[in-house]
Coordinates of N, CA and C in Angstrom, one line a residue:
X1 N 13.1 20.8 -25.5 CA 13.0 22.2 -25.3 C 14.0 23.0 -26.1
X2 N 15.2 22.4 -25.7 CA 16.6 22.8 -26.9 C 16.6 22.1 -28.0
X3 N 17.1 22.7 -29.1 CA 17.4 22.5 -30.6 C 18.6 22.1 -29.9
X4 N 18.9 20.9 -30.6 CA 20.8 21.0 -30.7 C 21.3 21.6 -31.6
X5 N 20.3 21.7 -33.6 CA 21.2 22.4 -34.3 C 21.6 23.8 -33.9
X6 N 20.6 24.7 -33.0 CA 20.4 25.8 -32.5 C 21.8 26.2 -31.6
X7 N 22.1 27.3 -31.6 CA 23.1 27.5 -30.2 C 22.4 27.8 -28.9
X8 N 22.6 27.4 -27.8 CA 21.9 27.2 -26.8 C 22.6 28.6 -26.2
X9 N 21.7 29.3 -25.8 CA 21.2 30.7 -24.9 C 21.4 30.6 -23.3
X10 N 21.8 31.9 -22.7 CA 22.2 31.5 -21.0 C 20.9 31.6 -20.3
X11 N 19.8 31.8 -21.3 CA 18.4 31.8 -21.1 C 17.8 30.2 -21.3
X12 N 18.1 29.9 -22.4 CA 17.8 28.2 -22.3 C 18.6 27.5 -21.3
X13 N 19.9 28.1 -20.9 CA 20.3 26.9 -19.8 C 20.0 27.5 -18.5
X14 N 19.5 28.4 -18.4 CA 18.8 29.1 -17.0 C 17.4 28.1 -16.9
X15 N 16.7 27.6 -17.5 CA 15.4 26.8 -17.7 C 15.8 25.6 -17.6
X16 N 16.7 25.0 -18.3 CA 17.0 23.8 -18.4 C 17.5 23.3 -16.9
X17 N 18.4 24.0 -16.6 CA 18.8 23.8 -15.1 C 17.8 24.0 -14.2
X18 N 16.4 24.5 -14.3 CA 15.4 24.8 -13.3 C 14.7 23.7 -13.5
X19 N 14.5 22.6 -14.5 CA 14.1 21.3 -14.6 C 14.4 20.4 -14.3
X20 N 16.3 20.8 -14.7 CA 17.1 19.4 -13.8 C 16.9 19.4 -12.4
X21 N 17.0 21.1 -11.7 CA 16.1 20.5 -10.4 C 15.5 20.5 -10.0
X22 N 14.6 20.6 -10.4 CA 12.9 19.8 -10.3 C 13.2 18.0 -10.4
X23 N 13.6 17.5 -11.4 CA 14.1 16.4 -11.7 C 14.7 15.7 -10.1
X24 N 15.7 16.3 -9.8 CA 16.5 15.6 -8.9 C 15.8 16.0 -7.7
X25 N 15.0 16.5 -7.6 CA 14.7 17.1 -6.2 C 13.3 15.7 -6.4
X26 N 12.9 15.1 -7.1 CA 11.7 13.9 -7.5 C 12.5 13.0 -7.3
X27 N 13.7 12.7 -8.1 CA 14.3 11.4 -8.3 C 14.8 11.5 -6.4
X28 N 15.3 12.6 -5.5 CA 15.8 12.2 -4.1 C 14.9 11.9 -2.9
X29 N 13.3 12.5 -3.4 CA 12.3 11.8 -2.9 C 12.2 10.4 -3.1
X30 N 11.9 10.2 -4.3 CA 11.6 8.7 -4.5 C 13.1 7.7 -4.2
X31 N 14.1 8.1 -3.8 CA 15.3 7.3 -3.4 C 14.8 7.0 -1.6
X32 N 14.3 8.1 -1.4 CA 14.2 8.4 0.3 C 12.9 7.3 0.7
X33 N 11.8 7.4 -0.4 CA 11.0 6.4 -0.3 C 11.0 5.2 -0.4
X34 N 12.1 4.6 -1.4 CA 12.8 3.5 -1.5 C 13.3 3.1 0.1
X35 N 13.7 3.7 0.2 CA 14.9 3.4 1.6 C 14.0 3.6 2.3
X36 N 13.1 4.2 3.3 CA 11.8 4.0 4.3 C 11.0 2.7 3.7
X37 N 11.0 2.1 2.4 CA 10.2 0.9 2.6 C 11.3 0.1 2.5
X38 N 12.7 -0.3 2.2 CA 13.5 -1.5 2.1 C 13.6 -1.0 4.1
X39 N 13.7 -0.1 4.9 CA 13.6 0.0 6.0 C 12.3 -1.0 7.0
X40 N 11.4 -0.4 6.2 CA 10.4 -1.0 6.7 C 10.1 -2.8 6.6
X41 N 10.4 -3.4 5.2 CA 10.6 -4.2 5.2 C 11.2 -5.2 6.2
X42 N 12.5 -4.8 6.3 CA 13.8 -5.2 7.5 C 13.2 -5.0 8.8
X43 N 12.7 -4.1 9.1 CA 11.6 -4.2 10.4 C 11.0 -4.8 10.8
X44 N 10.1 -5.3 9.7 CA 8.6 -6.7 9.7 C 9.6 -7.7 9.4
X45 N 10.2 -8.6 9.0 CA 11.3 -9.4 9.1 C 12.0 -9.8 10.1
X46 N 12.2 -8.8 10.8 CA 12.8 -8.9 12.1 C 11.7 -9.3 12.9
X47 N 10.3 -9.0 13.1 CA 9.4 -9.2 13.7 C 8.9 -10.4 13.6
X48 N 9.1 -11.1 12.7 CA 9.0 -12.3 11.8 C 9.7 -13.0 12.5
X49 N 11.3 -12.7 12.7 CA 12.2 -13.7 12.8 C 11.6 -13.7 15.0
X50 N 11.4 -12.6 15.1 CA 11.1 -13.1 16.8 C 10.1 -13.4 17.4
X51 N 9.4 -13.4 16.7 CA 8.0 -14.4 16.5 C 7.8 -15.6 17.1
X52 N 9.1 -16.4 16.6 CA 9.4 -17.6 16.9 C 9.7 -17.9 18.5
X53 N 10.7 -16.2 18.7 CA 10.9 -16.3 20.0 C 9.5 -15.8 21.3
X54 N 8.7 -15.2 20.6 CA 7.6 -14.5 20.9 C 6.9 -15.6 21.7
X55 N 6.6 -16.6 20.2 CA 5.9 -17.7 20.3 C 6.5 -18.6 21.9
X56 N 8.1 -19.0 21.8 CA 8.3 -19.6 22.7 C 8.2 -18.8 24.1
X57 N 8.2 -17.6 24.3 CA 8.3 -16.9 26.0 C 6.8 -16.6 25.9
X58 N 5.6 -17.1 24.9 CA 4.5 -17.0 25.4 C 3.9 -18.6 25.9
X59 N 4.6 -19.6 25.3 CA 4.1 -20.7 25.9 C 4.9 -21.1 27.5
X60 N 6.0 -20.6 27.6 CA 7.0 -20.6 28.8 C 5.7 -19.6 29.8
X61 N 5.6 -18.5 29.9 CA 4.4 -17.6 30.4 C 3.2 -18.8 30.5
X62 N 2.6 -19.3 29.8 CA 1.8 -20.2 30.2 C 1.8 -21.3 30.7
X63 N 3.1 -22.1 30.5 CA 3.3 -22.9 31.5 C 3.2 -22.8 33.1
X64 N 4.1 -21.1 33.2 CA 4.3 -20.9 34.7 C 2.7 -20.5 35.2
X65 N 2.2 -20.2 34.4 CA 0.8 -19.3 34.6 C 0.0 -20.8 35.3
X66 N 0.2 -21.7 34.3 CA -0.9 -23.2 34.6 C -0.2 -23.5 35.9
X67 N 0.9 -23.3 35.9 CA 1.5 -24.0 37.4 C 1.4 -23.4 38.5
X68 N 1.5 -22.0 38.6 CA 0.8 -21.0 39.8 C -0.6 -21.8 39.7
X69 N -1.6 -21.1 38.9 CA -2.8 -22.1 39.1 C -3.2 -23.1 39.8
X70 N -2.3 -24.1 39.1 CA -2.5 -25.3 39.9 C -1.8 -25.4 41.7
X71 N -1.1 -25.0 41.5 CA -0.7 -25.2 43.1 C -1.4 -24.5 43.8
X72 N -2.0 -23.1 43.6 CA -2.7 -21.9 44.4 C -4.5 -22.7 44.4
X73 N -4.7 -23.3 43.4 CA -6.2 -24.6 43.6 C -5.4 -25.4 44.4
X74 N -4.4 -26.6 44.6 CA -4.4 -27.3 45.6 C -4.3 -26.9 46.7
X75 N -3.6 -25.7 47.1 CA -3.8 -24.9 48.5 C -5.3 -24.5 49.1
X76 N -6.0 -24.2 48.0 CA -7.7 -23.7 48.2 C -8.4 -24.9 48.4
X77 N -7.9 -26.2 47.8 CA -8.9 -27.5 48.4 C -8.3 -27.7 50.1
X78 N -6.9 -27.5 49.6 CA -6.5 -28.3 51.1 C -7.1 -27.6 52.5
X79 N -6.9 -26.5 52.0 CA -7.4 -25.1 52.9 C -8.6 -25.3 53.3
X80 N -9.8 -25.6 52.5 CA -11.2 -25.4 52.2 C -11.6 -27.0 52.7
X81 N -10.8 -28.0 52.8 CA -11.5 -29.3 52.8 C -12.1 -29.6 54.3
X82 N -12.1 -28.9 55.4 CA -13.0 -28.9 56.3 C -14.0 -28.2 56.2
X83 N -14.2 -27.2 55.5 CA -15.8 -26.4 55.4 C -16.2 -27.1 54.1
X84 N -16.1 -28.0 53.5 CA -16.5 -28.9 51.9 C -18.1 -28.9 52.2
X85 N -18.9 -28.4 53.4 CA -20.2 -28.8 53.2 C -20.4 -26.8 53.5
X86 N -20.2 -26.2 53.1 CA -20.1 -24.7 53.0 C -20.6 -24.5 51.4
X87 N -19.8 -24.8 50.9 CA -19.8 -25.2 49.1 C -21.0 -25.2 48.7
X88 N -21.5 -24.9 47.1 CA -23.0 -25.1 46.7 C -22.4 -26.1 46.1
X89 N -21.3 -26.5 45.6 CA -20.8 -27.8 44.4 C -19.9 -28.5 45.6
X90 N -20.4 -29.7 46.0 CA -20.1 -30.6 46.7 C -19.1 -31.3 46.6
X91 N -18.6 -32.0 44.8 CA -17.5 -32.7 44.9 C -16.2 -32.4 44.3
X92 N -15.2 -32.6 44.4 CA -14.1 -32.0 44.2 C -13.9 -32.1 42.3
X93 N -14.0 -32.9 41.6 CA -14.8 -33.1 40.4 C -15.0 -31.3 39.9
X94 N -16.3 -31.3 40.2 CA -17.0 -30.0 40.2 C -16.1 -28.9 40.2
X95 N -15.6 -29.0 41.3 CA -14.7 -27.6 42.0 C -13.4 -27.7 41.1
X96 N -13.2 -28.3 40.8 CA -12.0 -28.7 40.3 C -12.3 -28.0 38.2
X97 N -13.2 -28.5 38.1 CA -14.1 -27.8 36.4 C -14.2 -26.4 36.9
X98 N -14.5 -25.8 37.7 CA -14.7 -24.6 37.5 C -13.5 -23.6 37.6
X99 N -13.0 -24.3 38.5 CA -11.3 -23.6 38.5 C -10.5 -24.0 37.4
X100 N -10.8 -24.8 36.3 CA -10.0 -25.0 35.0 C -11.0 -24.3 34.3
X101 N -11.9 -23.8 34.2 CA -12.7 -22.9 33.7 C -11.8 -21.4 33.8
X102 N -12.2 -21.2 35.1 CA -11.9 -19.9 35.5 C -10.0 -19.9 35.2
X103 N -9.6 -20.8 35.2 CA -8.2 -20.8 35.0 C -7.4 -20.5 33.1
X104 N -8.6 -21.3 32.3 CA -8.5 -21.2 31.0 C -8.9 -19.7 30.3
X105 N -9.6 -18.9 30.8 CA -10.5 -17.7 30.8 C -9.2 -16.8 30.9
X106 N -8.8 -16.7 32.1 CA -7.7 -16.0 32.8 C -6.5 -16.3 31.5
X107 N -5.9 -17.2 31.1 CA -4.8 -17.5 30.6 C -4.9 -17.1 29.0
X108 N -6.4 -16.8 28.6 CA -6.6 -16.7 27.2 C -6.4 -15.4 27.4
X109 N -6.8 -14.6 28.2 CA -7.0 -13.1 28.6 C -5.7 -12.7 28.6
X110 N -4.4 -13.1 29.3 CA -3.6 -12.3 29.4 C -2.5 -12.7 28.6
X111 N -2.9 -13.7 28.0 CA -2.1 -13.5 26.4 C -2.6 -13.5 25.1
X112 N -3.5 -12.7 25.2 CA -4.2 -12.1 23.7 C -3.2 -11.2 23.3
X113 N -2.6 -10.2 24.2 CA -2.0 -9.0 23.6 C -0.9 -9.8 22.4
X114 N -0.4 -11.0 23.6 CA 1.3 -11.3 22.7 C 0.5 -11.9 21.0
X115 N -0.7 -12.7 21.6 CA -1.0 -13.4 20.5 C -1.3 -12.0 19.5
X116 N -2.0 -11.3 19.3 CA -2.2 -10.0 18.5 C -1.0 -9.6 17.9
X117 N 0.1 -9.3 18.9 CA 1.8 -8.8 18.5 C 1.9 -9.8 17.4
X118 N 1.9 -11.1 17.8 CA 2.6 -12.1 16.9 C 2.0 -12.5 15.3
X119 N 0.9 -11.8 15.5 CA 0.2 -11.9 14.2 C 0.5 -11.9 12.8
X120 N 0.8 -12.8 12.1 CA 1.8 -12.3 10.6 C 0.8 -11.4 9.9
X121 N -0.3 -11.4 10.1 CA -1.2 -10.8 9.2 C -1.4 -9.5 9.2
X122 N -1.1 -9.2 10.6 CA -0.8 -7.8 11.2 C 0.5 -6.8 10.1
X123 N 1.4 -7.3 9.9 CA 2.7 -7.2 9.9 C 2.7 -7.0 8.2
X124 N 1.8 -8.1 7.7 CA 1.6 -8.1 6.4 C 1.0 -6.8 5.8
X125 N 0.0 -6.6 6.7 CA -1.1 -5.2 6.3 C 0.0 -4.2 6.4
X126 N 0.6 -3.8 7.3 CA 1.5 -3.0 7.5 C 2.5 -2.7 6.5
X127 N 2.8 -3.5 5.7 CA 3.7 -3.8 4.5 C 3.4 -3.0 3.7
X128 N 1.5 -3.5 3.1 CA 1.0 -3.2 2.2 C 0.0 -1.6 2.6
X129 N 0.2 -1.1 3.8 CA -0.4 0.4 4.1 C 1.2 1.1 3.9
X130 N 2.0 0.7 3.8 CA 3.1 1.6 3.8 C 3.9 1.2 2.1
X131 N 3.4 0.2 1.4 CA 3.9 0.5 0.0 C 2.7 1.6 -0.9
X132 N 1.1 1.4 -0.3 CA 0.3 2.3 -0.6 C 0.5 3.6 -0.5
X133 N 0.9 3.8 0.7 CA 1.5 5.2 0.8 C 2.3 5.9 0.0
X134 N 3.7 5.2 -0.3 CA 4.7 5.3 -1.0 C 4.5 5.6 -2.3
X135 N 3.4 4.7 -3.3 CA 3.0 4.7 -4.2 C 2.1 6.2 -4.5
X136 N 0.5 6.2 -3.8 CA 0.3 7.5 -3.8 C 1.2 8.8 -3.8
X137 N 2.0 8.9 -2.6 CA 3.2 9.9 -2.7 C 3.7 9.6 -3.9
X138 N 4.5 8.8 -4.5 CA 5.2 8.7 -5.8 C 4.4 9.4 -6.8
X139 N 3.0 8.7 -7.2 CA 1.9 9.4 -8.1 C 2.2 11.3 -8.4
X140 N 1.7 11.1 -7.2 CA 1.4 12.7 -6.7 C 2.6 13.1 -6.9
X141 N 3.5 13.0 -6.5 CA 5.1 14.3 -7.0 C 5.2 13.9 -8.5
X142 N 4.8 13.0 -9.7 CA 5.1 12.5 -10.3 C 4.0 13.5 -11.3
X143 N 2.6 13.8 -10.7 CA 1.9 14.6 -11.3 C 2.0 16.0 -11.4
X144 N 2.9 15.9 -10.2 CA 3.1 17.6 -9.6 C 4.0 17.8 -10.8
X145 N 5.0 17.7 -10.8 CA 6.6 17.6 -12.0 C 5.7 17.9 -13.1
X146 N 4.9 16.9 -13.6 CA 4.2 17.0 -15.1 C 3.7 18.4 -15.1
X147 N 2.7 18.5 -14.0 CA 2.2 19.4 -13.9 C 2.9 20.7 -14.3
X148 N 3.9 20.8 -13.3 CA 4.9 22.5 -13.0 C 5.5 22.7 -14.0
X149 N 6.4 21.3 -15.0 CA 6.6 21.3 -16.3 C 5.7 22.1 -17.3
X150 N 4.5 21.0 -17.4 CA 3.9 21.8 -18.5 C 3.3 23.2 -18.7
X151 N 2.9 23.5 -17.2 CA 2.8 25.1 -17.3 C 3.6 26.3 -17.4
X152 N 5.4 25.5 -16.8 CA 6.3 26.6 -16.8 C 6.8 26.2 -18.3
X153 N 6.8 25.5 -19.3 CA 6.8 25.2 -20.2 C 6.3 26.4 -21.2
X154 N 5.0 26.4 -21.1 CA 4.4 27.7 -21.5 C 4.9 29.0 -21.9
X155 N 5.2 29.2 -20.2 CA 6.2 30.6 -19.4 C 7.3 30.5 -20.1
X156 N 8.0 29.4 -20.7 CA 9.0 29.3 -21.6 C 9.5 29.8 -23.0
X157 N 8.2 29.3 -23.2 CA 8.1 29.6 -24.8 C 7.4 31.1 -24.9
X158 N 7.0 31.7 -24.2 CA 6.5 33.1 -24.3 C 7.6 33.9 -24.2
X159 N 8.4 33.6 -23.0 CA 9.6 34.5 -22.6 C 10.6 34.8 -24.0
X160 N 10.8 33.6 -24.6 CA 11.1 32.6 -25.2 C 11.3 33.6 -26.8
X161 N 9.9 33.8 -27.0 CA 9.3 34.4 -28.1 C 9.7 36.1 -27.8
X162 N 9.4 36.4 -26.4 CA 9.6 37.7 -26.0 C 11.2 38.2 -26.3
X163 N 12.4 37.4 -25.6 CA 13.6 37.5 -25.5 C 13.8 37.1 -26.9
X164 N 13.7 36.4 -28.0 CA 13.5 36.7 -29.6 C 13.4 37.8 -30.3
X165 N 12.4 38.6 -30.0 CA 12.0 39.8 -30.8 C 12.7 40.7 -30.2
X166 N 12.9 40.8 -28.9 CA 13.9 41.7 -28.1 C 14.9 41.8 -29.0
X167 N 15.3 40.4 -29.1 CA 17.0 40.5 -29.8 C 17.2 41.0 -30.8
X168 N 15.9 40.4 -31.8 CA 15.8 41.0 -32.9 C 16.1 42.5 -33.6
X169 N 15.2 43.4 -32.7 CA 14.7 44.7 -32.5 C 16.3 45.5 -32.2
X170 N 17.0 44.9 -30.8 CA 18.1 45.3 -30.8 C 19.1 45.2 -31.9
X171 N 19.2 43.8 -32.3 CA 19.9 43.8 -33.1 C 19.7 44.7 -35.1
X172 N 18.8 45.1 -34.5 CA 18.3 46.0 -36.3 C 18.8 47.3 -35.6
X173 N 18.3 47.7 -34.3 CA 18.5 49.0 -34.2 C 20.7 49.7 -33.6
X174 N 20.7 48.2 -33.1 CA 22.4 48.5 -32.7 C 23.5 48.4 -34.3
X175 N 23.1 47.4 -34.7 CA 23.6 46.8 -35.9 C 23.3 46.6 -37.6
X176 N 23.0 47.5 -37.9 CA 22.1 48.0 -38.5 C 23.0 47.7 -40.3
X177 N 24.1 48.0 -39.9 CA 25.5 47.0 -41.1 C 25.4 45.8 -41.0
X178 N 25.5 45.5 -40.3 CA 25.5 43.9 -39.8 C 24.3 43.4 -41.6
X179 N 23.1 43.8 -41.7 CA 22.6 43.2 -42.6 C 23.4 43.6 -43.8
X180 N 23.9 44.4 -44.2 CA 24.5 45.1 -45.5 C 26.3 44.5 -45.7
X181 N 26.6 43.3 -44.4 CA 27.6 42.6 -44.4 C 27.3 41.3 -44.7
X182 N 25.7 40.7 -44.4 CA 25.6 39.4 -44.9 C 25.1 39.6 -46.4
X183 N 24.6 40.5 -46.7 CA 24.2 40.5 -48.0 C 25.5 40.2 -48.4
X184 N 26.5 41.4 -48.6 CA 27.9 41.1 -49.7 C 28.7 39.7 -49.5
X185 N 28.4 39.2 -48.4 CA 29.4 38.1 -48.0 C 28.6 36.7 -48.8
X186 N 27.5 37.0 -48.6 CA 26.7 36.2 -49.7 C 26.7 35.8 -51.2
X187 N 27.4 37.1 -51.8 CA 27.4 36.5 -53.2 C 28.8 36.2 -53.2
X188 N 29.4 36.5 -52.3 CA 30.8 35.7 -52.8 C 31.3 34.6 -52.6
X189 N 30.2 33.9 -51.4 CA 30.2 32.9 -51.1 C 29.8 31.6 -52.7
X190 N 29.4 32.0 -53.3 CA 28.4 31.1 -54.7 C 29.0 31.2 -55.8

């Protein structure tokens, strides 16, 4: 936008500075986006590393789960074994299948949630919906800049051209020796 052989104008650095921040106000977005996903990262990692513990306090939960079960069925036979001809399934066999039935149903049910939580694949997606994000936003302020650039760009070089001929004009009509001093300084320069 600047010449360097040129002398630079309080008009050129009035522009120039309205790009550096544009510039920095992009570059402290995309720092902030950095840091929300090295954040996010460290998040799913952590979820990762308790996983393990997830894993163990959901099989502890099932253990105690099968053992209520089981004792709250031997109270129901022991309870029930004088009415045993009450029953449409007669032998304990039987009774005994349907309540590991009904017991296996129950235990899958109330730990689906932890199983779901524990999911790597969950965790993974999450990774990759939040570097997508990141990315689009990146795009997009990255097009915006180009964008606001190239059109105030324009606005630049008009003003540009305008504050030029300004000078110009003033300068013929304020200083008007001024040319009748480069001429003579001229040949004596050769």
């Amino acid at each position: 936008m600047v010449n360097k052989n040129e002398s630079v104008s309080s008009y050129e650095l009035l522009w120039k500075a309205a790009f550096e921040q544009v510039d920095a106000w992009a570059e402290k977005l995309n720092q902030s986006d950095e840091l929300f996903l090295n954040t996010t990262k460290q998040f799913v990692e952590n979820m990762r590393r308790s996983q393990e513990n997830g894993h163990a306090i959901t099989e502890q939960f099932k253990r105690e789960l099968l053992e209520w079960e089981k004792y709250a069925r031997e109270e129901l036979l022991m309870a029930t074994t004088t009415i045993q001809q009450f029953f449409p399934i007669t032998s304990y066999e039987e009774i005994n299948q349907v309540f590991d039935d009904i017991q296996n149903k129950t235990t899958y049910l109330l730990t689906t949630p932890i199983r779901t939580l524990m999911n790597g694949q969950a965790l993974d997606k999450y990774i990759d919906t939040v570097e997508q994000c990141i990315s689009f936003r990146k795009k997009s302020r990255e097009d915006y800049v180009e964008n606001l650039k190239s059109i105030t760009n324009v606005l630049y070089e008009n003003q540009k051209l305008f504050v030029d001929q300004l000078d110009k004009q003033v300068k013929s009509a304020l200083f008007p020796f001024q040319q009748y001093i480069k001429n003579v300084t001229e040949p004596t320069k050769s």
